[in-house]
Structures are given as C-alpha cells and as structure tokens.
Amino acid sequence: MPASSDETGDREAASDSNSDADSGTDREITLLGIHDSVGNVFPPAELADELAELPVPVEVVDTDDSSKCDAIVTRDYHDVFLDLEWVHSIQAGVDRFPFDEFEANDVTLTNSTGIHDRTVGETVAGYLLAFSRRLHTAIAAQQDRRWDRPAWDEAFTLPGKTACVLGTGTLGSGVADTLGSLGVHVTGVRRSGDPVPGFEEVYPTEDRHTAVADADFVIITLPLTDDTHHLADAEFFDAMRDDAYFVNVGRGSIVDEPALVDALESNSIEGAGLDVFETEPLPEESPLWEMDEVIITPHCAAFTVDYFRDVGGLVRENVEHLRNGEELTNRVV
C-alpha cells in the first residue's frame, strides 16, 4: 500500500530516492491526455486550457480513449494506463496505483507532492479554530434557529496549545507552519525521529504513544503504507488525553475506524476532524455523522480554486524534463 503525504512510509522520499535510478526520460510524448476522473477535483478542461501552450497536444479523454495517449494526468487508476509511457497523479497519494505492474510494464508514475502544504495546513487550522471557538456547534444550532451559547468553560484559544503531527513531510510541514503562526506548539512523529524544521520536537514512530500523550491535538498527515495501516488503533487512542482532539487528513485506512468510534463514544477523546475515511463516501450508517464533536469533510482538505494551476505547473515542468532527457520531478515509479 503506497502513499499519501510524506513520512513513515514516505512516498515523497521514495520519489526522491529514485533520482539515481533509470529515469526513463528518453521517451517522446506525442499526446498528453487529461483523464476525466480529475473532474472529481476540478474541470478537466481547465487543466487542458492551462497546458494548451505545451509543445505536445493535450486532450481531455475518458478511459476508453486513454489508449491513444502516450501520457495521462489522472486522479483514478485504470488498467489501460499500463500501456502508457507516463502517468501523473493529481494527488500526492498514489496508493491506488499498482507499483509492481507499473515497473513491470515500464510505466513512469509521478505525483503531485509539494502543492498541498498550505491548503491542507489551513484546513487543519480550520478544524482547530472551529473546535476552540465552538464554531461547529454554532453552525449546528443555526440550522435549528437556536440561540445557544457555549458554556463559560467550553471555548478556548490556540496559543500555548500543543499539536502532535504524525508525518513531517510536505503535508505535515504545511500543518506545522500554519499552526505555528497561530501560536500552537508543534511536535512531530517520523520514522527516524530526526529533527525537522518547524517542529519543536520529533519522536520516532515507535514512541508515538509517548508523543501523543500530552498533545491537545493529534494530527495524521501520513501516507498509507503497510507500516501505517491502522497505526491509529485502540491503544493509540488510549494513549491520548481524554480532552484531546484527533484530526486525519492523511488516508482513512491509517485509522482503525471502529476503534476511533469507540474512543469518541466512550469519551476517551474529546472529538475529531476527519477528511478521509476507510470507505468513501462515508456510509450513511456510520455513527460518526451524528456525533456533536466530530467535523466531517468529504476528502477535500487540499481543494482550492488554483488546484488545476498547481498540477499544471508540475506537468509543464515534467514535459520539459522529458524533452531534455532529465529526471522527472516527483517520480514515484
């Protein structure tokens, strides 16, 4: 199971680690497709227009038409892509792509690592501000036209609070930078435990329970790998303070969702801000929908009106690298 953001299985670092390998950059691209699955995030035509000045033709395609392309920009994976030269994921996460099959078929895979730091950081800050200023309860009350003020001891401010971020790569660093500007003390968890700029202290992954024990907010920005699958389990939530909030903007399967539900229902933790889930869309029967101290967003933490421009910048850069026989930026496979 490959990755999403950066760190403990660190798919972003894996991209960098390929720099000494055969880059496969001696390939000629004659048609670049924009797969219609990017429409889940932005209109495909916007990206096609953004890339209209490339020295290769650009065309919006569906899955059936993908075979006529040499390269494709996509959100989703389809088996027909194994016949292409180059696939670019508009997301940092590439756990939906079959690495072994890409390698066996000599398909280059790149991702959009590096463009989501600020957007995800601001989304996380939004969760924290909502919880601290009780905005989520005010919005809920508004739907019923209720004039309900928070209790005198419910609201708080962020300066001096502590956030522990599991994952210190692009997403985690973006979260640390945004929260640091709000006066939050930020610690981190990464595989090595080595220091990272922007984090006041960094713990190795095996010490994650110690790391989260004193945090007001625990934030997941990790990729999904074999090592991170269900990393946040019952023992993990037991290690958190009962007044702490949990946030996940990494991947849903990093969290043992039933264990999270149990922790919330038993008041072992205070609440949660959740952008990603093990099953998406989140099933209607999930108890998470009706919990007062849970904020749910539909896997959109990185969304911005400039998303297609940010992706376009990476694609444009890599088309130039291909023409020059240079290593591709953010190459994963």
mmCIF file of C-alpha atoms in Angstrom:
data_model
loop_
_atom_site.group_PDB
_atom_site.id
_atom_site.type_symbol
_atom_site.label_atom_id
_atom_site.label_comp_id
_atom_site.label_asym_id
_atom_site.label_seq_id
_atom_site.Cartn_x
_atom_site.Cartn_y
_atom_site.Cartn_z
ATOM 1 C CA MET A 1 0.000 0.000 0.000
ATOM 2 C CA PRO A 2 1.834 3.118 -1.097
ATOM 3 C CA ALA A 3 1.403 6.615 -0.029
ATOM 4 C CA SER A 4 -0.307 9.874 0.528
ATOM 5 C CA SER A 5 1.617 12.668 2.058
ATOM 6 C CA ASP A 6 5.117 12.096 3.282
ATOM 7 C CA GLU A 7 6.850 10.346 6.164
ATOM 8 C CA THR A 8 6.613 6.949 7.803
ATOM 9 C CA GLY A 9 6.373 5.141 4.504
ATOM 10 C CA ASP A 10 7.410 8.414 2.953
ATOM 11 C CA ARG A 11 6.322 8.152 -0.643
ATOM 12 C CA GLU A 12 7.652 11.625 -1.270
ATOM 13 C CA ALA A 13 11.056 10.499 -0.119
ATOM 14 C CA ALA A 14 10.629 7.452 -2.319
ATOM 15 C CA SER A 15 10.203 9.803 -5.252
ATOM 16 C CA ASP A 16 13.499 11.452 -4.396
ATOM 17 C CA SER A 17 15.212 8.104 -3.823
ATOM 18 C CA ASN A 18 14.628 7.176 -7.459
ATOM 19 C CA SER A 19 16.815 10.016 -8.665
ATOM 20 C CA ASP A 20 19.801 7.736 -9.162
ATOM 21 C CA ALA A 21 17.789 5.071 -10.976
ATOM 22 C CA ASP A 22 16.992 4.827 -14.662
ATOM 23 C CA SER A 23 14.617 7.736 -15.123
ATOM 24 C CA GLY A 24 13.027 6.554 -18.349
ATOM 25 C CA THR A 25 13.191 10.154 -19.588
ATOM 26 C CA ASP A 26 14.304 9.281 -23.131
ATOM 27 C CA ARG A 27 10.681 8.926 -24.186
ATOM 28 C CA GLU A 28 8.773 11.046 -26.661
ATOM 29 C CA ILE A 29 5.257 12.166 -25.767
ATOM 30 C CA THR A 30 3.014 12.801 -28.769
ATOM 31 C CA LEU A 31 -0.341 13.157 -26.951
ATOM 32 C CA LEU A 32 -0.969 14.073 -23.312
ATOM 33 C CA GLY A 33 -4.385 13.092 -22.005
ATOM 34 C CA ILE A 34 -6.320 14.707 -19.178
ATOM 35 C CA HIS A 35 -8.405 11.860 -17.769
ATOM 36 C CA ASP A 36 -11.975 12.812 -16.969
ATOM 37 C CA SER A 37 -11.545 11.476 -13.400
ATOM 38 C CA VAL A 38 -9.850 14.747 -12.474
ATOM 39 C CA GLY A 39 -13.376 16.140 -12.668
ATOM 40 C CA ASN A 40 -13.780 14.949 -9.084
ATOM 41 C CA VAL A 41 -11.490 17.837 -8.142
ATOM 42 C CA PHE A 42 -11.648 20.413 -10.953
ATOM 43 C CA PRO A 43 -12.982 20.619 -14.531
ATOM 44 C CA PRO A 44 -10.644 18.699 -16.866
ATOM 45 C CA ALA A 45 -10.986 21.423 -19.489
ATOM 46 C CA GLU A 46 -9.441 23.951 -17.084
ATOM 47 C CA LEU A 47 -6.253 21.904 -16.899
ATOM 48 C CA ALA A 48 -6.289 21.292 -20.653
ATOM 49 C CA ASP A 49 -6.506 25.042 -21.238
ATOM 50 C CA GLU A 50 -3.744 25.629 -18.683
ATOM 51 C CA LEU A 51 -1.483 23.288 -20.655
ATOM 52 C CA ALA A 52 -2.551 24.454 -24.117
ATOM 53 C CA GLU A 53 0.828 26.062 -24.805
ATOM 54 C CA LEU A 54 2.776 22.834 -24.277
ATOM 55 C CA PRO A 55 4.803 21.612 -27.265
ATOM 56 C CA VAL A 56 2.647 18.442 -27.321
ATOM 57 C CA PRO A 57 -1.108 18.158 -27.966
ATOM 58 C CA VAL A 58 -3.322 17.996 -24.873
ATOM 59 C CA GLU A 59 -6.769 16.398 -24.918
ATOM 60 C CA VAL A 60 -9.436 15.528 -22.335
ATOM 61 C CA VAL A 61 -10.064 11.774 -22.558
ATOM 62 C CA ASP A 62 -12.183 9.093 -20.933
ATOM 63 C CA THR A 63 -10.896 5.624 -20.062
ATOM 64 C CA ASP A 64 -11.704 4.144 -23.488
ATOM 65 C CA ASP A 65 -9.805 6.917 -25.256
ATOM 66 C CA SER A 66 -6.799 6.722 -22.937
ATOM 67 C CA SER A 67 -5.087 4.129 -25.126
ATOM 68 C CA LYS A 68 -4.399 6.707 -27.818
ATOM 69 C CA CYS A 69 -2.280 8.754 -25.391
ATOM 70 C CA ASP A 70 1.384 8.376 -24.515
ATOM 71 C CA ALA A 71 0.911 10.058 -21.139
ATOM 72 C CA ILE A 72 -2.027 10.923 -18.917
ATOM 73 C CA VAL A 73 -2.876 13.168 -15.971
ATOM 74 C CA THR A 74 -5.392 11.404 -13.750
ATOM 75 C CA ARG A 75 -6.982 11.000 -10.364
ATOM 76 C CA ASP A 76 -8.037 7.361 -10.777
ATOM 77 C CA TYR A 77 -6.251 4.258 -11.992
ATOM 78 C CA HIS A 78 -7.350 2.032 -14.881
ATOM 79 C CA ASP A 79 -5.571 -0.990 -16.347
ATOM 80 C CA VAL A 80 -5.341 0.672 -19.751
ATOM 81 C CA PHE A 81 -2.743 3.003 -18.228
ATOM 82 C CA LEU A 82 -0.256 0.109 -18.189
ATOM 83 C CA ASP A 83 0.167 0.662 -21.938
ATOM 84 C CA LEU A 84 1.216 4.304 -21.492
ATOM 85 C CA GLU A 85 4.638 5.843 -21.065
ATOM 86 C CA TRP A 86 3.909 8.195 -18.195
ATOM 87 C CA VAL A 87 1.080 8.619 -15.671
ATOM 88 C CA HIS A 88 0.789 11.675 -13.427
ATOM 89 C CA SER A 89 -1.444 11.592 -10.335
ATOM 90 C CA ILE A 90 -3.084 14.892 -9.422
ATOM 91 C CA GLN A 91 -2.864 13.807 -5.789
ATOM 92 C CA ALA A 92 0.158 13.228 -3.598
ATOM 93 C CA GLY A 93 -1.334 9.884 -2.591
ATOM 94 C CA VAL A 94 -0.617 7.071 -5.011
ATOM 95 C CA ASP A 95 -1.871 4.065 -3.048
ATOM 96 C CA ARG A 96 -4.434 3.323 -5.769
ATOM 97 C CA PHE A 97 -1.703 2.690 -8.363
ATOM 98 C CA PRO A 98 -0.125 -0.803 -8.735
ATOM 99 C CA PHE A 99 3.603 -0.105 -8.389
ATOM 100 C CA ASP A 100 4.784 -3.587 -9.355
ATOM 101 C CA GLU A 101 2.705 -3.598 -12.516
ATOM 102 C CA PHE A 102 3.925 -0.124 -13.455
ATOM 103 C CA GLU A 103 7.515 -1.271 -13.055
ATOM 104 C CA ALA A 104 6.908 -4.495 -14.985
ATOM 105 C CA ASN A 105 5.369 -2.533 -17.864
ATOM 106 C CA ASP A 106 7.999 0.233 -17.751
ATOM 107 C CA VAL A 107 5.416 2.919 -16.956
ATOM 108 C CA THR A 108 6.664 6.041 -15.204
ATOM 109 C CA LEU A 109 4.473 7.337 -12.354
ATOM 110 C CA THR A 110 4.744 10.823 -10.904
ATOM 111 C CA ASN A 111 2.599 12.504 -8.249
ATOM 112 C CA SER A 112 1.614 15.959 -7.061
ATOM 113 C CA THR A 113 3.641 16.067 -3.890
ATOM 114 C CA GLY A 114 4.523 19.578 -2.771
ATOM 115 C CA ILE A 115 1.417 21.515 -3.844
ATOM 116 C CA HIS A 116 -0.897 20.742 -0.922
ATOM 117 C CA ASP A 117 1.026 22.033 2.085
ATOM 118 C CA ARG A 118 -0.775 25.350 2.534
ATOM 119 C CA THR A 119 -4.255 24.167 1.614
ATOM 120 C CA VAL A 120 -4.150 21.181 3.954
ATOM 121 C CA GLY A 121 -2.489 23.283 6.647
ATOM 122 C CA GLU A 122 -5.314 25.818 6.507
ATOM 123 C CA THR A 123 -7.946 23.064 6.578
ATOM 124 C CA VAL A 124 -6.388 21.643 9.746
ATOM 125 C CA ALA A 125 -6.241 25.137 11.223
ATOM 126 C CA GLY A 126 -9.935 25.455 10.374
ATOM 127 C CA TYR A 127 -10.769 22.325 12.353
ATOM 128 C CA LEU A 128 -8.786 23.571 15.342
ATOM 129 C CA LEU A 129 -10.340 27.027 15.232
ATOM 130 C CA ALA A 130 -13.824 25.525 14.918
ATOM 131 C CA PHE A 131 -13.269 23.356 17.990
ATOM 132 C CA SER A 132 -11.610 26.087 20.034
ATOM 133 C CA ARG A 133 -14.096 28.846 19.163
ATOM 134 C CA ARG A 134 -17.072 26.392 19.109
ATOM 135 C CA LEU A 135 -17.983 27.350 15.554
ATOM 136 C CA HIS A 136 -19.203 23.857 14.642
ATOM 137 C CA THR A 137 -21.792 23.930 17.424
ATOM 138 C CA ALA A 138 -22.919 27.409 16.391
ATOM 139 C CA ILE A 139 -23.427 26.232 12.797
ATOM 140 C CA ALA A 140 -25.411 23.221 14.021
ATOM 141 C CA ALA A 141 -27.583 25.463 16.204
ATOM 142 C CA GLN A 142 -28.160 27.830 13.299
ATOM 143 C CA GLN A 143 -29.803 25.038 11.295
ATOM 144 C CA ASP A 144 -32.480 24.793 14.025
ATOM 145 C CA ARG A 145 -32.648 28.565 14.655
ATOM 146 C CA ARG A 146 -31.369 28.006 18.205
ATOM 147 C CA TRP A 147 -29.640 30.829 20.095
ATOM 148 C CA ASP A 148 -27.266 28.554 22.018
ATOM 149 C CA ARG A 149 -24.126 29.989 23.528
ATOM 150 C CA PRO A 150 -21.265 27.746 24.617
ATOM 151 C CA ALA A 151 -20.799 27.133 28.315
ATOM 152 C CA TRP A 152 -18.365 29.506 30.009
ATOM 153 C CA ASP A 153 -15.604 26.880 30.071
ATOM 154 C CA GLU A 154 -16.061 25.385 26.589
ATOM 155 C CA ALA A 155 -14.314 27.885 24.323
ATOM 156 C CA PHE A 156 -10.554 28.397 24.361
ATOM 157 C CA THR A 157 -7.779 29.974 22.324
ATOM 158 C CA LEU A 158 -4.963 28.235 20.465
ATOM 159 C CA PRO A 159 -1.764 29.983 21.623
ATOM 160 C CA GLY A 160 0.061 27.707 24.031
ATOM 161 C CA LYS A 161 -1.783 24.577 22.941
ATOM 162 C CA THR A 162 0.210 21.622 21.607
ATOM 163 C CA ALA A 163 -0.321 19.687 18.384
ATOM 164 C CA CYS A 164 1.446 16.423 17.619
ATOM 165 C CA VAL A 165 1.667 15.793 13.869
ATOM 166 C CA LEU A 166 2.310 12.248 12.680
ATOM 167 C CA GLY A 167 4.079 12.782 9.382
ATOM 168 C CA THR A 168 6.660 15.553 8.964
ATOM 169 C CA GLY A 169 6.838 15.757 5.174
ATOM 170 C CA THR A 170 5.145 18.232 2.858
ATOM 171 C CA LEU A 171 1.689 17.993 4.435
ATOM 172 C CA GLY A 172 2.953 17.782 7.997
ATOM 173 C CA SER A 173 5.309 20.702 7.492
ATOM 174 C CA GLY A 174 2.474 22.732 5.981
ATOM 175 C CA VAL A 175 0.349 21.968 9.028
ATOM 176 C CA ALA A 176 3.218 22.861 11.369
ATOM 177 C CA ASP A 177 3.827 26.167 9.593
ATOM 178 C CA THR A 178 0.160 27.166 9.669
ATOM 179 C CA LEU A 179 -0.441 26.143 13.277
ATOM 180 C CA GLY A 180 2.822 27.691 14.422
ATOM 181 C CA SER A 181 1.599 31.053 13.144
ATOM 182 C CA LEU A 182 -1.423 30.636 15.436
ATOM 183 C CA GLY A 183 0.776 30.152 18.485
ATOM 184 C CA VAL A 184 0.444 26.373 18.661
ATOM 185 C CA HIS A 185 3.477 24.376 19.841
ATOM 186 C CA VAL A 186 4.035 21.655 17.244
ATOM 187 C CA THR A 187 5.784 18.332 17.777
ATOM 188 C CA GLY A 188 6.157 15.591 15.199
ATOM 189 C CA VAL A 189 6.450 11.861 14.698
ATOM 190 C CA ARG A 190 8.516 10.371 11.893
ATOM 191 C CA ARG A 191 10.133 7.042 11.244
ATOM 192 C CA SER A 192 13.676 8.136 12.068
ATOM 193 C CA GLY A 193 12.943 10.605 14.847
ATOM 194 C CA ASP A 194 15.433 13.026 13.301
ATOM 195 C CA PRO A 195 14.776 16.768 13.787
ATOM 196 C CA VAL A 196 12.708 18.600 11.168
ATOM 197 C CA PRO A 197 12.483 22.407 10.801
ATOM 198 C CA GLY A 198 9.181 23.741 12.130
ATOM 199 C CA PHE A 199 8.773 21.021 14.757
ATOM 200 C CA GLU A 200 9.857 21.745 18.311
ATOM 201 C CA GLU A 201 10.498 18.064 18.985
ATOM 202 C CA VAL A 202 10.359 14.952 16.817
ATOM 203 C CA TYR A 203 9.750 11.419 18.081
ATOM 204 C CA PRO A 204 10.469 8.142 16.261
ATOM 205 C CA THR A 205 7.396 6.199 15.198
ATOM 206 C CA GLU A 206 7.855 3.560 17.884
ATOM 207 C CA ASP A 207 7.461 6.312 20.520
ATOM 208 C CA ARG A 208 4.227 7.654 19.043
ATOM 209 C CA HIS A 209 2.173 6.855 22.156
ATOM 210 C CA THR A 210 4.531 8.946 24.246
ATOM 211 C CA ALA A 211 4.408 11.690 21.641
ATOM 212 C CA VAL A 212 0.610 11.997 21.659
ATOM 213 C CA ALA A 213 0.148 11.624 25.418
ATOM 214 C CA ASP A 214 0.361 15.346 26.236
ATOM 215 C CA ALA A 215 -0.973 16.848 22.992
ATOM 216 C CA ASP A 216 -4.162 18.895 22.784
ATOM 217 C CA PHE A 217 -4.457 17.936 19.107
ATOM 218 C CA VAL A 218 -3.186 14.817 17.346
ATOM 219 C CA ILE A 219 -2.972 15.173 13.569
ATOM 220 C CA ILE A 220 -2.368 12.492 10.940
ATOM 221 C CA THR A 221 -0.692 13.562 7.677
ATOM 222 C CA LEU A 222 0.909 10.190 6.920
ATOM 223 C CA PRO A 223 0.821 8.191 3.697
ATOM 224 C CA LEU A 224 -0.888 4.831 3.598
ATOM 225 C CA THR A 225 1.663 2.003 3.640
ATOM 226 C CA ASP A 226 1.860 -1.465 5.131
ATOM 227 C CA ASP A 227 3.512 0.141 8.168
ATOM 228 C CA THR A 228 0.911 2.874 8.664
ATOM 229 C CA HIS A 229 -2.236 0.801 8.075
ATOM 230 C CA HIS A 230 -4.321 1.068 11.281
ATOM 231 C CA LEU A 231 -1.441 2.839 13.017
ATOM 232 C CA ALA A 232 -4.085 4.776 14.952
ATOM 233 C CA ASP A 233 -5.687 1.875 16.811
ATOM 234 C CA ALA A 234 -7.346 1.381 20.200
ATOM 235 C CA GLU A 235 -4.011 1.538 22.008
ATOM 236 C CA PHE A 236 -3.176 4.752 20.184
ATOM 237 C CA PHE A 237 -6.428 6.428 21.244
ATOM 238 C CA ASP A 238 -5.980 5.171 24.804
ATOM 239 C CA ALA A 239 -2.637 6.987 24.850
ATOM 240 C CA MET A 240 -4.296 10.320 24.016
ATOM 241 C CA ARG A 241 -5.705 12.681 26.631
ATOM 242 C CA ASP A 242 -9.443 12.498 27.148
ATOM 243 C CA ASP A 243 -9.743 16.205 26.285
ATOM 244 C CA ALA A 244 -7.665 15.929 23.092
ATOM 245 C CA TYR A 245 -8.920 16.201 19.531
ATOM 246 C CA PHE A 246 -7.925 13.851 16.710
ATOM 247 C CA VAL A 247 -7.521 15.019 13.099
ATOM 248 C CA ASN A 248 -6.937 12.893 9.992
ATOM 249 C CA VAL A 249 -6.016 14.449 6.643
ATOM 250 C CA GLY A 250 -3.750 11.574 5.560
ATOM 251 C CA ARG A 251 -5.557 8.418 4.499
ATOM 252 C CA GLY A 252 -8.619 6.786 6.020
ATOM 253 C CA SER A 253 -7.113 3.334 6.497
ATOM 254 C CA ILE A 254 -4.369 4.686 8.726
ATOM 255 C CA VAL A 255 -7.130 4.771 11.344
ATOM 256 C CA ASP A 256 -8.882 1.755 12.820
ATOM 257 C CA GLU A 257 -12.285 3.389 12.390
ATOM 258 C CA PRO A 258 -14.216 1.207 14.884
ATOM 259 C CA ALA A 259 -11.533 1.991 17.470
ATOM 260 C CA LEU A 260 -11.972 5.708 16.756
ATOM 261 C CA VAL A 261 -15.747 5.422 17.127
ATOM 262 C CA ASP A 262 -15.286 3.585 20.427
ATOM 263 C CA ALA A 263 -12.909 6.256 21.683
ATOM 264 C CA LEU A 264 -15.387 9.010 20.812
ATOM 265 C CA GLU A 265 -18.422 7.215 22.223
ATOM 266 C CA SER A 266 -16.611 6.418 25.482
ATOM 267 C CA ASN A 267 -15.308 9.994 25.797
ATOM 268 C CA SER A 268 -11.737 8.692 25.726
ATOM 269 C CA ILE A 269 -11.015 11.596 23.390
ATOM 270 C CA GLU A 270 -12.877 14.874 23.022
ATOM 271 C CA GLY A 271 -13.589 14.989 19.306
ATOM 272 C CA ALA A 272 -12.296 14.597 15.763
ATOM 273 C CA GLY A 273 -11.865 16.461 12.493
ATOM 274 C CA LEU A 274 -11.947 13.920 9.666
ATOM 275 C CA ASP A 275 -11.353 14.444 5.951
ATOM 276 C CA VAL A 276 -10.586 10.841 4.974
ATOM 277 C CA PHE A 277 -12.224 7.509 5.778
ATOM 278 C CA GLU A 278 -11.724 3.799 5.259
ATOM 279 C CA THR A 279 -14.796 3.719 2.997
ATOM 280 C CA GLU A 280 -15.545 6.776 0.874
ATOM 281 C CA PRO A 281 -18.082 8.254 0.668
ATOM 282 C CA LEU A 282 -18.578 7.702 4.387
ATOM 283 C CA PRO A 283 -21.550 5.294 4.670
ATOM 284 C CA GLU A 284 -24.819 6.831 5.842
ATOM 285 C CA GLU A 285 -24.987 4.366 8.719
ATOM 286 C CA SER A 286 -21.678 5.491 10.203
ATOM 287 C CA PRO A 287 -22.168 6.800 13.754
ATOM 288 C CA LEU A 288 -19.586 9.498 13.006
ATOM 289 C CA TRP A 289 -22.237 11.522 11.153
ATOM 290 C CA GLU A 290 -24.268 12.244 14.292
ATOM 291 C CA MET A 291 -21.506 12.958 16.797
ATOM 292 C CA ASP A 292 -21.574 16.547 18.043
ATOM 293 C CA GLU A 293 -17.795 16.815 18.441
ATOM 294 C CA VAL A 294 -16.925 15.407 15.018
ATOM 295 C CA ILE A 295 -16.369 17.569 11.938
ATOM 296 C CA ILE A 296 -16.622 15.666 8.649
ATOM 297 C CA THR A 297 -15.324 16.975 5.338
ATOM 298 C CA PRO A 298 -15.561 14.903 2.121
ATOM 299 C CA HIS A 299 -11.864 14.298 1.306
ATOM 300 C CA CYS A 300 -11.379 17.869 0.159
ATOM 301 C CA ALA A 301 -8.712 19.231 2.516
ATOM 302 C CA ALA A 302 -6.457 20.103 -0.433
ATOM 303 C CA PHE A 303 -9.132 21.705 -2.608
ATOM 304 C CA THR A 304 -8.502 25.209 -3.924
ATOM 305 C CA VAL A 305 -9.515 27.215 -6.978
ATOM 306 C CA ASP A 306 -5.854 27.058 -8.002
ATOM 307 C CA TYR A 307 -5.594 23.254 -7.849
ATOM 308 C CA PHE A 308 -5.511 22.821 -11.633
ATOM 309 C CA ARG A 309 -2.856 25.533 -11.957
ATOM 310 C CA ASP A 310 -0.699 23.872 -9.312
ATOM 311 C CA VAL A 311 -0.974 20.496 -11.062
ATOM 312 C CA GLY A 312 -0.370 22.186 -14.387
ATOM 313 C CA GLY A 313 2.889 23.637 -13.131
ATOM 314 C CA LEU A 314 4.187 20.167 -12.252
ATOM 315 C CA VAL A 315 3.053 18.661 -15.554
ATOM 316 C CA ARG A 316 4.577 21.514 -17.546
ATOM 317 C CA GLU A 317 7.859 21.088 -15.696
ATOM 318 C CA ASN A 318 7.964 17.359 -16.360
ATOM 319 C CA VAL A 319 7.136 17.702 -20.048
ATOM 320 C CA GLU A 320 10.174 19.964 -20.270
ATOM 321 C CA HIS A 321 12.248 17.412 -18.357
ATOM 322 C CA LEU A 322 11.159 14.703 -20.784
ATOM 323 C CA ARG A 323 12.165 16.818 -23.783
ATOM 324 C CA ASN A 324 15.566 17.433 -22.213
ATOM 325 C CA GLY A 325 16.144 13.849 -21.096
ATOM 326 C CA GLU A 326 16.167 14.927 -17.441
ATOM 327 C CA GLU A 327 14.901 13.237 -14.284
ATOM 328 C CA LEU A 328 11.193 13.793 -13.675
ATOM 329 C CA THR A 329 10.037 15.762 -10.656
ATOM 330 C CA ASN A 330 8.129 13.675 -8.073
ATOM 331 C CA ARG A 331 8.856 10.404 -9.841
ATOM 332 C CA VAL A 332 7.482 7.527 -7.756
ATOM 333 C CA VAL A 333 7.964 4.615 -10.193
#
